[in-house]
C-alpha angles and dihedrals in degrees: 000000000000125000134252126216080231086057088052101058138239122334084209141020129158148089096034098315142086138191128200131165135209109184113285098000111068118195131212114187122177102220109204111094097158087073102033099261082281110172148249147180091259089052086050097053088043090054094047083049086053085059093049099047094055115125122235090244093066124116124170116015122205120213117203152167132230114227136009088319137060106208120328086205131238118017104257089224094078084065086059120090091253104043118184133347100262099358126103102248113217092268089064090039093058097052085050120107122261089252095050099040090054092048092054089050097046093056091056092050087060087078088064110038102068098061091090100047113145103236087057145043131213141196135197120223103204132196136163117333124014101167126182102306080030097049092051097043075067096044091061093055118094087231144021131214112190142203118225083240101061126132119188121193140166110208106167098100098057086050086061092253136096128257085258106168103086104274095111094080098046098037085055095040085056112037100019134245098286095051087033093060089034102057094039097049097046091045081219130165111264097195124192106277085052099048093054094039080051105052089240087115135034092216139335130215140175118291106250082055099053094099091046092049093061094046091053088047095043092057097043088054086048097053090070114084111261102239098048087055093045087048089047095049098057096046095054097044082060104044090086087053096043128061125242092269099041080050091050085044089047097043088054089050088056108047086049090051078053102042086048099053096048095050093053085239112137126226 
């Protein structure tokens, strides 16, 4: 009987979060419901490992969360004087230089930024809470499948800090300024009518069909050639950058990249 990468274990699992990987459909769980699956800087730089572990054969990668929430957002020990074992707290982090201060930030940002890399792409499964870090863990996925139970917040602003880990772009990508400000600087519930009728999610569904959901919506991404996906969603990630007439441009390079390559012609 051959074996499956499924059959072979995890490629990651540590930290609150776990990777595993059947064939074309990778899955990252985060894997500590008691606490909500809160984060941490050692979550972060696990996630970021998951991104880095994928195998080339993978094509859409779920993200999802053990237990009733997604993701409550950041650990509230990093808010205490402490902060966490082996990791600068905010304190530390504020009397940091500039330079310094940026750098750190900009490592934790490395957990969000690969979910929309072109070769890949990646859904959300979302129940329950998925509070400020959480929220924008979902927001850096391509897609998001909902529960009807869901509750996105961003609650950074009414903690005296910024949303900072990359969900800005992409909330107001998807809702638009005026919601965008609006929810964030509220820290409000977005439940899930409202997060369909938004744009914020791609569908939401009862919660005992969440699972389900995503399969149905992975193989339907996978029945598309690769390479066609991999053309479309690139040229859709760079429309809102482009005029109409660099889209149009851009539209004509990538049909002939297509036509070529079916037709065995190189370049």
């Amino acid at each position: 009987m051959a074996t499956s990468a499924q059959d072979l274990g995890p490629l990651l699992d540590k930290d609150g979060v776990r990777l595993t990987v059947d064939d074309t459909i990778a899955t990252v769980t985060l894997t500590n419901p008691a606490k909500r699956n809160a984060q941490s800087p050692a979550l972060w730089r696990a996630l970021t490992e998951a991104g880095r572990l994928l195998p080339g054969s993978v094509r859409v990668v779920v993200l999802r969360g053990e237990g009733k929430s997604f993701s409550a957002g950041l650990d509230r020990q990093a808010f205490t004087p402490e902060g966490f074992d082996g990791e600068p707290s905010f304190v530390d982090l504020a009397r940091g230089g500039d330079a310094e201060l940026d750098a750190t930030i900009t490592e934790y940002q490395e957990a969000f930024t690969w979910w929309r890399r072109s070769d890949i792409v990646s859904i959300a499964a979302v129940q329950g809470h998925a509070i400020g870090a959480g929220f924008q863990l979902a927001l850096a996925c391509d897609l998001r499948v909902v529960a009807d139970d869901v509750q996105f917040a961003m609650r950074e602003t009414s903690l005296g800090l910024v949303p900072d880990l990359t969900g800005t772009h992409p909330l107001v990508g998807l809702v638009g300024y005026a919601r965008a400000l609006e929810i964030c600087a509220t820290g409000r519930f977005v439940a899930a009518e409202e997060s369909v009728t938004t744009g914020l999610a791609n569908l939401a569904v009862p919660a005992a069909e969440l699972d389900a959901a995503v399969r149905d919506l992975a193989a339907a991404l996978l029945a598309a050639p690769r390479d066609a996906v991999i053309e479309t969603k690139a040229l859709l990630r760079g429309a809102q950058d482009r005029t109409y007439e660099e889209q149009r441009a851009a539209e004509r390079a990538a049909q002939a990249r297509r036509l070529r390559d079916l037709a065995g012609v190189g370049e």
